PDB file of N, CA, C and O in Angstrom:
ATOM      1  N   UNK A   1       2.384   0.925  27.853  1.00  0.00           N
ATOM      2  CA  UNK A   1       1.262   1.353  27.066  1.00  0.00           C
ATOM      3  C   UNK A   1       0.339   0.158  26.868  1.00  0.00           C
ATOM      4  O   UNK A   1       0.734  -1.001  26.995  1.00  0.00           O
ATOM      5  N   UNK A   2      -0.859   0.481  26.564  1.00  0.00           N
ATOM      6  CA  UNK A   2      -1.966  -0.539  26.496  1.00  0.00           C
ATOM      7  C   UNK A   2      -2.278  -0.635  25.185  1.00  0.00           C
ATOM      8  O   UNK A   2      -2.036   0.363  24.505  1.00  0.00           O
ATOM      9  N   UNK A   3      -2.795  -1.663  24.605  1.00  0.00           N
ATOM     10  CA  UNK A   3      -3.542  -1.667  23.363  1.00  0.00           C
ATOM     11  C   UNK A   3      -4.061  -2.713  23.211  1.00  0.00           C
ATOM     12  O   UNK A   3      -4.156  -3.489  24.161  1.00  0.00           O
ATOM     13  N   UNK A   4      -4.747  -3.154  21.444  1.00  0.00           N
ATOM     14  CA  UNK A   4      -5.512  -4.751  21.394  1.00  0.00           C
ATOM     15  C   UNK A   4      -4.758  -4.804  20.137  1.00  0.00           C
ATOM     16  O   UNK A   4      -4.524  -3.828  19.425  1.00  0.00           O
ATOM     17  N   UNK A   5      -4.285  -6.369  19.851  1.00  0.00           N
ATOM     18  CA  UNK A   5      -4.105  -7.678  19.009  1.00  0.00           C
ATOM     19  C   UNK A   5      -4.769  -7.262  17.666  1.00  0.00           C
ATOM     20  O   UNK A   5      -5.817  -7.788  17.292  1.00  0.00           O
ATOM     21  N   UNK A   6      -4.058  -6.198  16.877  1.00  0.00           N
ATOM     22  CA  UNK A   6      -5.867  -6.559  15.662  1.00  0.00           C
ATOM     23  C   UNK A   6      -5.335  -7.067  14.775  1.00  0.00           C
ATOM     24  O   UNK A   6      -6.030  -6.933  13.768  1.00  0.00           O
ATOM     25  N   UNK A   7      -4.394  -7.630  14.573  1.00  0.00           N
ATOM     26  CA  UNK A   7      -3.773  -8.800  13.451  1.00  0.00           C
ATOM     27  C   UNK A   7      -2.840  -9.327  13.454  1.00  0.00           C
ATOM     28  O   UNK A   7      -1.906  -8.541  13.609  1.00  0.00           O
ATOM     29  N   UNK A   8      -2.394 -10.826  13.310  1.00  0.00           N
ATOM     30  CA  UNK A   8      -1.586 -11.257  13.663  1.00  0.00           C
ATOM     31  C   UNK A   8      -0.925 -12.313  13.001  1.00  0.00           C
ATOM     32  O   UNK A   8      -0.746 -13.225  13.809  1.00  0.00           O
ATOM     33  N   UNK A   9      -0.500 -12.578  11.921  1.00  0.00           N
ATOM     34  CA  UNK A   9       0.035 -13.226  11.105  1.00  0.00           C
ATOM     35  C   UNK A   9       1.228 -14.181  11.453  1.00  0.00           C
ATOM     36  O   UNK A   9       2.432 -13.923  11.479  1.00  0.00           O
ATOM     37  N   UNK A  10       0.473 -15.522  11.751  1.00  0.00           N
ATOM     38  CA  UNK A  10       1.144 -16.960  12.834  1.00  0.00           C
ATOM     39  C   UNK A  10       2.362 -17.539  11.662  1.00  0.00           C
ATOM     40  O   UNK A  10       3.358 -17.957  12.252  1.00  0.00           O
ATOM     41  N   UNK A  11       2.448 -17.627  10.298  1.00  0.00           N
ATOM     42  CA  UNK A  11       3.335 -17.894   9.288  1.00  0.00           C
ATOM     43  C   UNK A  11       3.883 -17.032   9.481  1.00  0.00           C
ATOM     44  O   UNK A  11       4.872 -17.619   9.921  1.00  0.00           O
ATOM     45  N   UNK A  12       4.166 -15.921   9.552  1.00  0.00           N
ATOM     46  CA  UNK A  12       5.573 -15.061   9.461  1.00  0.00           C
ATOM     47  C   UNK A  12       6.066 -14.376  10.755  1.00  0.00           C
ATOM     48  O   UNK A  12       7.096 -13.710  10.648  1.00  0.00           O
ATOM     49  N   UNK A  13       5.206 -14.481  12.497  1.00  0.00           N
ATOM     50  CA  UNK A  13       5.148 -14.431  13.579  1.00  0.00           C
ATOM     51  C   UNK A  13       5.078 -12.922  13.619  1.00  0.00           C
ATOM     52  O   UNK A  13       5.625 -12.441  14.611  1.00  0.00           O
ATOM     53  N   UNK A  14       4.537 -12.065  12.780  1.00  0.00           N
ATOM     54  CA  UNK A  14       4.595 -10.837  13.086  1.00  0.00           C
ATOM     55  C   UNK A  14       2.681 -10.302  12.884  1.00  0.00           C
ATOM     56  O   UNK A  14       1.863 -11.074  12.384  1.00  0.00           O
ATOM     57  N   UNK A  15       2.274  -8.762  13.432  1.00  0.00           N
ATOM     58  CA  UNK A  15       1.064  -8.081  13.757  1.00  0.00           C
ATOM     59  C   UNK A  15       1.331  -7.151  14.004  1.00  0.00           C
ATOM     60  O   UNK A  15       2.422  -6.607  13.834  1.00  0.00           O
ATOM     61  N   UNK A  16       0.179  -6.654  14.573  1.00  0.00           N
ATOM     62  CA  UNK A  16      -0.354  -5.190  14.851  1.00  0.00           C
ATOM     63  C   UNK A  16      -0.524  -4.822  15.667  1.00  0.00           C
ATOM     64  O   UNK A  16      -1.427  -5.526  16.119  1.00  0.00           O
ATOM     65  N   UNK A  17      -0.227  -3.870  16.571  1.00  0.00           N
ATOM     66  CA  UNK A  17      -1.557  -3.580  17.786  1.00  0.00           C
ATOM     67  C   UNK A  17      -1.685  -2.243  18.038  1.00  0.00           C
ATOM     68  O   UNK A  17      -0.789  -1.399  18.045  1.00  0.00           O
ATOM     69  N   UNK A  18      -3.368  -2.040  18.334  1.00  0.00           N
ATOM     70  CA  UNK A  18      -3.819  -0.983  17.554  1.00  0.00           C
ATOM     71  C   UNK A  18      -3.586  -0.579  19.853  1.00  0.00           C
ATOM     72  O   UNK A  18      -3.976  -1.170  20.859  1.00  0.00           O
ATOM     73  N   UNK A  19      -2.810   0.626  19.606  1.00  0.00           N
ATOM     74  CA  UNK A  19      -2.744   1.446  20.891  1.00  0.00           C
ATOM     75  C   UNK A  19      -3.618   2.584  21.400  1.00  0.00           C
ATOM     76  O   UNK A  19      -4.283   3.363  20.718  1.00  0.00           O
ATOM     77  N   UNK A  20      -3.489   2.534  22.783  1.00  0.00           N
ATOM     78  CA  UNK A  20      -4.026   3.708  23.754  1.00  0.00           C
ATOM     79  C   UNK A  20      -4.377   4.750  22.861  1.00  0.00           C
ATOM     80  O   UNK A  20      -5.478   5.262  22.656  1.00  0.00           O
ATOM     81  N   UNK A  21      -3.061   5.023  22.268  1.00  0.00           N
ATOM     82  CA  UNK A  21      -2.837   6.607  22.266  1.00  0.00           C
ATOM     83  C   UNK A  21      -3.471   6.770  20.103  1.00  0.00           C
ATOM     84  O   UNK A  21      -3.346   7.674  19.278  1.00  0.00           O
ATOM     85  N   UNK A  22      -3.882   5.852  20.065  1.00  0.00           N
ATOM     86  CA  UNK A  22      -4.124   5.932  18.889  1.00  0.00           C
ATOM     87  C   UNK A  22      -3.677   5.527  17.591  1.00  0.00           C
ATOM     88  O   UNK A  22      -4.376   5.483  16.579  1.00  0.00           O
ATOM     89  N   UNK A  23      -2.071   5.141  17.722  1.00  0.00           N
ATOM     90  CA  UNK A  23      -1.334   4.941  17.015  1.00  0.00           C
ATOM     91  C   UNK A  23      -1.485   3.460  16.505  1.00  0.00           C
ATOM     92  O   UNK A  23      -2.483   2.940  17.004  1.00  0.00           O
ATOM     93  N   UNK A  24      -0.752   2.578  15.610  1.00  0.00           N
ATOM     94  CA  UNK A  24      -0.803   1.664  15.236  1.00  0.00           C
ATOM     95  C   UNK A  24       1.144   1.163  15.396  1.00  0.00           C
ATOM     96  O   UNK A  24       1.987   1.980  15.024  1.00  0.00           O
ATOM     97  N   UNK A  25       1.508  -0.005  15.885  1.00  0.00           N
ATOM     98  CA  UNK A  25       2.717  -0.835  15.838  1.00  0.00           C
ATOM     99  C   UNK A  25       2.781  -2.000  15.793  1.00  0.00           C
ATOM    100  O   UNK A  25       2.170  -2.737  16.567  1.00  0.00           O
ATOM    101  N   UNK A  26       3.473  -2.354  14.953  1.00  0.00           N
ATOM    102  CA  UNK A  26       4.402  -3.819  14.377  1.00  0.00           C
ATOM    103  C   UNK A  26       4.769  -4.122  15.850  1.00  0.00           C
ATOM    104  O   UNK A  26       5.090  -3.310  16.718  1.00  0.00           O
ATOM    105  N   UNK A  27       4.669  -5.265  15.929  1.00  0.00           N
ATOM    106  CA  UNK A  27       5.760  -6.334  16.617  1.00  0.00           C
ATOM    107  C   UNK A  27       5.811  -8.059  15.972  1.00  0.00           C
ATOM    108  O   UNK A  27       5.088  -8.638  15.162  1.00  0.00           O
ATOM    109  N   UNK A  28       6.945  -8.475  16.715  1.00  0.00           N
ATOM    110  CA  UNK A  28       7.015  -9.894  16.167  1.00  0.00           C
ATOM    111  C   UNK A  28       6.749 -10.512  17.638  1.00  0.00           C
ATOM    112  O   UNK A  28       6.692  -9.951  18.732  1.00  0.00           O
ATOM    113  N   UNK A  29       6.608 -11.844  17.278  1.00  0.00           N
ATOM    114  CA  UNK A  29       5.751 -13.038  18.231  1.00  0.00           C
ATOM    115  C   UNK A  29       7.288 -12.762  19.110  1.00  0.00           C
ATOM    116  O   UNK A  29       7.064 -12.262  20.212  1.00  0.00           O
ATOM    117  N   UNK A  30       8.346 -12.926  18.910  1.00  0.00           N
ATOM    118  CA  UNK A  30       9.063 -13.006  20.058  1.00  0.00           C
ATOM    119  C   UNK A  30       9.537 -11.686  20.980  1.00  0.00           C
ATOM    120  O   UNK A  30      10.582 -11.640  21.628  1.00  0.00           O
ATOM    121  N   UNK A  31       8.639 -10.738  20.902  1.00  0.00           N
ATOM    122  CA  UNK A  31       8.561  -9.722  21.466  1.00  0.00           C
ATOM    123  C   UNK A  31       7.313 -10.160  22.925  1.00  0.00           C
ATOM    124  O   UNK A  31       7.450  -9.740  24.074  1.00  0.00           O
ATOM    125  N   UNK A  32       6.455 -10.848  22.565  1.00  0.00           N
ATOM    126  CA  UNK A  32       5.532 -11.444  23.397  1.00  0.00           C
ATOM    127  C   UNK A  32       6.203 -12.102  24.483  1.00  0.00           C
ATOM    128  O   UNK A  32       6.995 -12.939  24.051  1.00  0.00           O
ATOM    129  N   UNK A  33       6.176 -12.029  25.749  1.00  0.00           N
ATOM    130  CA  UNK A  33       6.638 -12.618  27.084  1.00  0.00           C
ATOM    131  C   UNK A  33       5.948 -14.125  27.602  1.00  0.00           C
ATOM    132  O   UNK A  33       6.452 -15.149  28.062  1.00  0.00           O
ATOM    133  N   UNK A  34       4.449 -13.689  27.263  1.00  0.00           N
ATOM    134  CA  UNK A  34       3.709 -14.994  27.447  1.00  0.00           C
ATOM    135  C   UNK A  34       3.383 -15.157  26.297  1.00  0.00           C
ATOM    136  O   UNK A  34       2.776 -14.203  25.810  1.00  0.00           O
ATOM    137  N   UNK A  35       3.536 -15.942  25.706  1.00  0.00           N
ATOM    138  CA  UNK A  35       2.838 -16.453  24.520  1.00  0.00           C
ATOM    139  C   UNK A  35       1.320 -17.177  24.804  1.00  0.00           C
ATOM    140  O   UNK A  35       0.942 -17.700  25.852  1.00  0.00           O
ATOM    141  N   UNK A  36       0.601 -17.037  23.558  1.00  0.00           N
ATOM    142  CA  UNK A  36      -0.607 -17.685  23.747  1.00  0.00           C
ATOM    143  C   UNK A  36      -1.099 -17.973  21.897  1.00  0.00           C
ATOM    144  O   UNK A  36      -0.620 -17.260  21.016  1.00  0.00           O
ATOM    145  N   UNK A  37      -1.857 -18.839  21.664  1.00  0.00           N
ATOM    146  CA  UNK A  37      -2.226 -19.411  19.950  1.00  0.00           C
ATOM    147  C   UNK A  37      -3.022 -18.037  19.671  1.00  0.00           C
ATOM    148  O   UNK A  37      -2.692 -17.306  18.736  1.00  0.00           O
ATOM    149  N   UNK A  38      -4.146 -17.713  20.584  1.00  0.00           N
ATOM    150  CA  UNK A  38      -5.469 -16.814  20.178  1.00  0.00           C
ATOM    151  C   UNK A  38      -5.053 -15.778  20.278  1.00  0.00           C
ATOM    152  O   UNK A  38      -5.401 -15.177  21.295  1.00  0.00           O
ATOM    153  N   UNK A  39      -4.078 -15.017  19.258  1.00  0.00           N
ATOM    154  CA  UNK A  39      -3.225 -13.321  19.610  1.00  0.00           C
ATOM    155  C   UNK A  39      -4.598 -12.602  18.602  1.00  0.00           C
ATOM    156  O   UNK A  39      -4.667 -11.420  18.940  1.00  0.00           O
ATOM    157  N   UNK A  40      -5.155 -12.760  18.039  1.00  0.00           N
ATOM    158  CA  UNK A  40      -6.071 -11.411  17.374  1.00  0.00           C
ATOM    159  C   UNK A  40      -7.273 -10.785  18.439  1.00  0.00           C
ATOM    160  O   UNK A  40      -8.345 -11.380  18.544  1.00  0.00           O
ATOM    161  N   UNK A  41      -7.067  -9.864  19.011  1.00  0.00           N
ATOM    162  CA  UNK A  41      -8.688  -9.182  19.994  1.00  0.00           C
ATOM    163  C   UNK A  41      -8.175  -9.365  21.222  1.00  0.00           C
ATOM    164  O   UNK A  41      -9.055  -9.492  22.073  1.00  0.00           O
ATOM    165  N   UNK A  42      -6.651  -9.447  21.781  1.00  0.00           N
ATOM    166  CA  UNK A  42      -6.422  -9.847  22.990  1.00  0.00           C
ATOM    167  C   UNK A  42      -5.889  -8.358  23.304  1.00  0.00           C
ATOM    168  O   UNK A  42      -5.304  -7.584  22.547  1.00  0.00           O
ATOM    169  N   UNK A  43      -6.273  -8.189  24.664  1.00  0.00           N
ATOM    170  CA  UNK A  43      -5.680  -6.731  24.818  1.00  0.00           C
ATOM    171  C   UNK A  43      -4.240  -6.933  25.353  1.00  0.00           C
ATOM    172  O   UNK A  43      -3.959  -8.125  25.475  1.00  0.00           O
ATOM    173  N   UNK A  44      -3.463  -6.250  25.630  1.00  0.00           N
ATOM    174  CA  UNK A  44      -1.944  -6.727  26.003  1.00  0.00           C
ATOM    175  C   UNK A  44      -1.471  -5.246  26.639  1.00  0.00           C
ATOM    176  O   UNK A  44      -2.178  -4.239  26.672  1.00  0.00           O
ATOM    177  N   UNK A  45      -0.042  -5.373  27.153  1.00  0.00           N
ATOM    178  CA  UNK A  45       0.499  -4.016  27.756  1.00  0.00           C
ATOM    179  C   UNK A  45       1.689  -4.630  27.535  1.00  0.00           C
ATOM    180  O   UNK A  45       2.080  -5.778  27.747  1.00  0.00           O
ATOM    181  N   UNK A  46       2.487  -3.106  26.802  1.00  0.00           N
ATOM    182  CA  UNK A  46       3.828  -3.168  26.116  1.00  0.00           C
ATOM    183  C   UNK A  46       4.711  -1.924  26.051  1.00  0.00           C
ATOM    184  O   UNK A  46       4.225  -0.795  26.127  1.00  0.00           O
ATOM    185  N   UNK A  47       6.034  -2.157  25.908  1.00  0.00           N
ATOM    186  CA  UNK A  47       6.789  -1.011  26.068  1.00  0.00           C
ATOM    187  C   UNK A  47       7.544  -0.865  24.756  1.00  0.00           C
ATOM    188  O   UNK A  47       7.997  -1.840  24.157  1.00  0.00           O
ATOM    189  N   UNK A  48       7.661   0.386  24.335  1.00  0.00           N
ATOM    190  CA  UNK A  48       8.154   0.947  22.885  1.00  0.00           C
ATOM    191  C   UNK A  48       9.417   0.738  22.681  1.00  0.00           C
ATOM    192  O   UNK A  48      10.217   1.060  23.559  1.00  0.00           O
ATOM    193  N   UNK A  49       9.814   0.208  21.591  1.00  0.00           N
ATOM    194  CA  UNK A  49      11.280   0.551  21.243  1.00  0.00           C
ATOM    195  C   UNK A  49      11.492   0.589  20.085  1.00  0.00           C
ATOM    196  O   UNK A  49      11.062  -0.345  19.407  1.00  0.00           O
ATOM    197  N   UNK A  50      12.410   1.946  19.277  1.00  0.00           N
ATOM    198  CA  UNK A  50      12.371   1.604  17.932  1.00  0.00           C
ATOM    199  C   UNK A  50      11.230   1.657  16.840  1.00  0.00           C
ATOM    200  O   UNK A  50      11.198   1.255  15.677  1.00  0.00           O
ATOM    201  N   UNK A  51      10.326   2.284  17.620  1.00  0.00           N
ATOM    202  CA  UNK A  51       8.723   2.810  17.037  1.00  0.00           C
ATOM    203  C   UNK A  51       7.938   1.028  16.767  1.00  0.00           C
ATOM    204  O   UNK A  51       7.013   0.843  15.976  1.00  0.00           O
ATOM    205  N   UNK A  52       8.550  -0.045  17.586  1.00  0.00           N
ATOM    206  CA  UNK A  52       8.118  -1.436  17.815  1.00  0.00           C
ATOM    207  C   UNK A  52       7.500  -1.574  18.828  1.00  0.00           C
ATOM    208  O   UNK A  52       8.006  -0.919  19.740  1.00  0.00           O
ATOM    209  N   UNK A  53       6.440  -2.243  19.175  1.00  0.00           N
ATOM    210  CA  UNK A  53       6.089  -2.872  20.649  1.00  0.00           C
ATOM    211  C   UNK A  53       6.901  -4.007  21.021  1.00  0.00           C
ATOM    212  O   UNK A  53       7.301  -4.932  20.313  1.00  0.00           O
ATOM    213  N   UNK A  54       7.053  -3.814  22.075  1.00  0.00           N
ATOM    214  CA  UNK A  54       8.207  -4.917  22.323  1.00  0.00           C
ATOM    215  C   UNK A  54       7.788  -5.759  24.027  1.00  0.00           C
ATOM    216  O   UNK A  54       6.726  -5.344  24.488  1.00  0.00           O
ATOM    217  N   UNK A  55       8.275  -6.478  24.615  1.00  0.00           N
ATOM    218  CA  UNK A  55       8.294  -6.879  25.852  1.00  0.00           C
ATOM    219  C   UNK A  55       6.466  -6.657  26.276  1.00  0.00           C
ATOM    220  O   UNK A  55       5.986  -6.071  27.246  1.00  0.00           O
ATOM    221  N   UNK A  56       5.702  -7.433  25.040  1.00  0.00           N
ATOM    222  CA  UNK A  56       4.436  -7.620  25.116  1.00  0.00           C
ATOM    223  C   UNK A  56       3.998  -8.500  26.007  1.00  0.00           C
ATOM    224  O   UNK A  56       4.459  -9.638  25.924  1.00  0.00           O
ATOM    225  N   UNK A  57       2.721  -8.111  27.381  1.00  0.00           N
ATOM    226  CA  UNK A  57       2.319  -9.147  28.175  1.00  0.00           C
ATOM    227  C   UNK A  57       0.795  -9.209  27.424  1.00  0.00           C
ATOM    228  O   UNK A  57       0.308  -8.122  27.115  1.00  0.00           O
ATOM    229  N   UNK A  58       0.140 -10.264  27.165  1.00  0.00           N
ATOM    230  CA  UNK A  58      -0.910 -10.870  26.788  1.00  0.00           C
ATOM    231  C   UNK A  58      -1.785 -10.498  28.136  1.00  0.00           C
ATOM    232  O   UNK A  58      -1.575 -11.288  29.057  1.00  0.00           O
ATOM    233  N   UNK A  59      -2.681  -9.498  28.413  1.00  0.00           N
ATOM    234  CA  UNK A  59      -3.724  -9.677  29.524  1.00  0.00           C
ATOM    235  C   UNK A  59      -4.961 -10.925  29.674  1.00  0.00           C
ATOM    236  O   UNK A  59      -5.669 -11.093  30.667  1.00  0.00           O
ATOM    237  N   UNK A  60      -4.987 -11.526  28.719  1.00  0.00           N
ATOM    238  CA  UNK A  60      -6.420 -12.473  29.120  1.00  0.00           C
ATOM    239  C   UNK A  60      -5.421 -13.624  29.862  1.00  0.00           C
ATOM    240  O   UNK A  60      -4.427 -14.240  29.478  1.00  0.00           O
ATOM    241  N   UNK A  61      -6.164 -13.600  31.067  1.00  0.00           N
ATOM    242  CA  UNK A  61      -5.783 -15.090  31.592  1.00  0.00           C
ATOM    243  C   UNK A  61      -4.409 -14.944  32.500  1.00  0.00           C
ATOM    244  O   UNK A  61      -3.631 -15.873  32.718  1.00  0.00           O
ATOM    245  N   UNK A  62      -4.285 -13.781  32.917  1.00  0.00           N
ATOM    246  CA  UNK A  62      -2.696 -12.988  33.345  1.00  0.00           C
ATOM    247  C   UNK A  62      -2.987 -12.370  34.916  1.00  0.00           C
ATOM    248  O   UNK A  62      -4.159 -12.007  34.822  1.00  0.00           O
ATOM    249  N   UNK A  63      -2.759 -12.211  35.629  1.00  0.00           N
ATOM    250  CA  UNK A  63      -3.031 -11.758  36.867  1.00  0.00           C
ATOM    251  C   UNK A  63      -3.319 -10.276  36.913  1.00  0.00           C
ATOM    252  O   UNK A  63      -3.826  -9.607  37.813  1.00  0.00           O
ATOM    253  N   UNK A  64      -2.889  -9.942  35.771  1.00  0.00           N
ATOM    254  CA  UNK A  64      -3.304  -8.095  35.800  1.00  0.00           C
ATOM    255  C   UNK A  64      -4.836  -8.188  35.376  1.00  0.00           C
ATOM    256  O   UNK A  64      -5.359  -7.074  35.375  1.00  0.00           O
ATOM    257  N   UNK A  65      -5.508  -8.999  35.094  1.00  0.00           N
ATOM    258  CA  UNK A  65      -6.640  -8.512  34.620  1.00  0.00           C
ATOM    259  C   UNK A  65      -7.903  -9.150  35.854  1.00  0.00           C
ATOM    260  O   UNK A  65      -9.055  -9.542  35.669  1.00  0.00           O
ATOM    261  N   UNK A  66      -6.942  -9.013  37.319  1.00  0.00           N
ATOM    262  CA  UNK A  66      -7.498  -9.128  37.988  1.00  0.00           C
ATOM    263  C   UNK A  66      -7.973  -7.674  38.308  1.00  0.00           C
ATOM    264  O   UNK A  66      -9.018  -7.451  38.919  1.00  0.00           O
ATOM    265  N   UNK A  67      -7.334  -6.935  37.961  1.00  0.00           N
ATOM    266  CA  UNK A  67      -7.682  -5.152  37.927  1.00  0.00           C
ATOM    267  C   UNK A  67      -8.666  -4.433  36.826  1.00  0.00           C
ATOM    268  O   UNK A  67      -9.069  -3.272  36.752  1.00  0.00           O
ATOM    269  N   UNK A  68      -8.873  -5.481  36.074  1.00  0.00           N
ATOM    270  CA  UNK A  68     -10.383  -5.216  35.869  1.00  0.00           C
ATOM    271  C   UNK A  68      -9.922  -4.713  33.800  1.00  0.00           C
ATOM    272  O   UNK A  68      -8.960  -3.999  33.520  1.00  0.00           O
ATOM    273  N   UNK A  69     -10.777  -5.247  32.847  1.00  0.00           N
ATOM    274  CA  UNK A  69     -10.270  -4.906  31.153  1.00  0.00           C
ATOM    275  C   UNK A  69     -10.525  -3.351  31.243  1.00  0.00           C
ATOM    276  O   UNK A  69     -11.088  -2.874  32.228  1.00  0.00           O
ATOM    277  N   UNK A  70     -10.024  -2.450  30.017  1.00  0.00           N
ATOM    278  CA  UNK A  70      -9.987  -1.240  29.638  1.00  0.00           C
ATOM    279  C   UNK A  70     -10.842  -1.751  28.460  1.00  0.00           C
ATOM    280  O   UNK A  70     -11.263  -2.888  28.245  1.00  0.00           O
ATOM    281  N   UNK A  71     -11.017  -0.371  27.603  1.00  0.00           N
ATOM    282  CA  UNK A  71     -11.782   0.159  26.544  1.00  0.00           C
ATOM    283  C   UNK A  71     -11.026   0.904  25.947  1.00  0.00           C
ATOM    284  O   UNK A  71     -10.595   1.856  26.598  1.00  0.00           O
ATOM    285  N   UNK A  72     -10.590   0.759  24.522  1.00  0.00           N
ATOM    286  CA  UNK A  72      -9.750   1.259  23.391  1.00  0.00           C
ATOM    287  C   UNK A  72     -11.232   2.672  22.732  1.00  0.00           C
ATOM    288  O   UNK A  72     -11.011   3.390  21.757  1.00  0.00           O
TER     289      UNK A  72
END
């Protein structure tokens, strides 16, 4: 699933990301695969578990976004 970064709270390593499908999910920073400092407005692609995003890839700067950004 696709979505964007819309908050991200670096003291307690946990956020938001507001999804495709409309919904809103929690994850924590070590759910992230690539890490990166600038997590708020980054779009990313992630797989569900536990109503969590989990096994989050960061798209800016990633080889998938050689396929071109989406629109939330």
């Amino acid at each position: 699933m696709y979505g964007e970064i819309k908050k991200f709270r670096s003291d307690l390593g946990i956020g938001i990301i507001a999804a495709e499908d409309g919904r809103t999910y929690r994850f924590k920073r070590t759910g992230i695969l690539n890490r990166r400092d600038d997590l708020e407005g980054q779009e990313v692609h992630f797989e569900l578990g536990d109503l969590k995003a989990r096994e989050i890839i960061v798209l800016a700067g990633s080889p998938w976004m050689a396929f071109g950004s989406f629109a939330l």
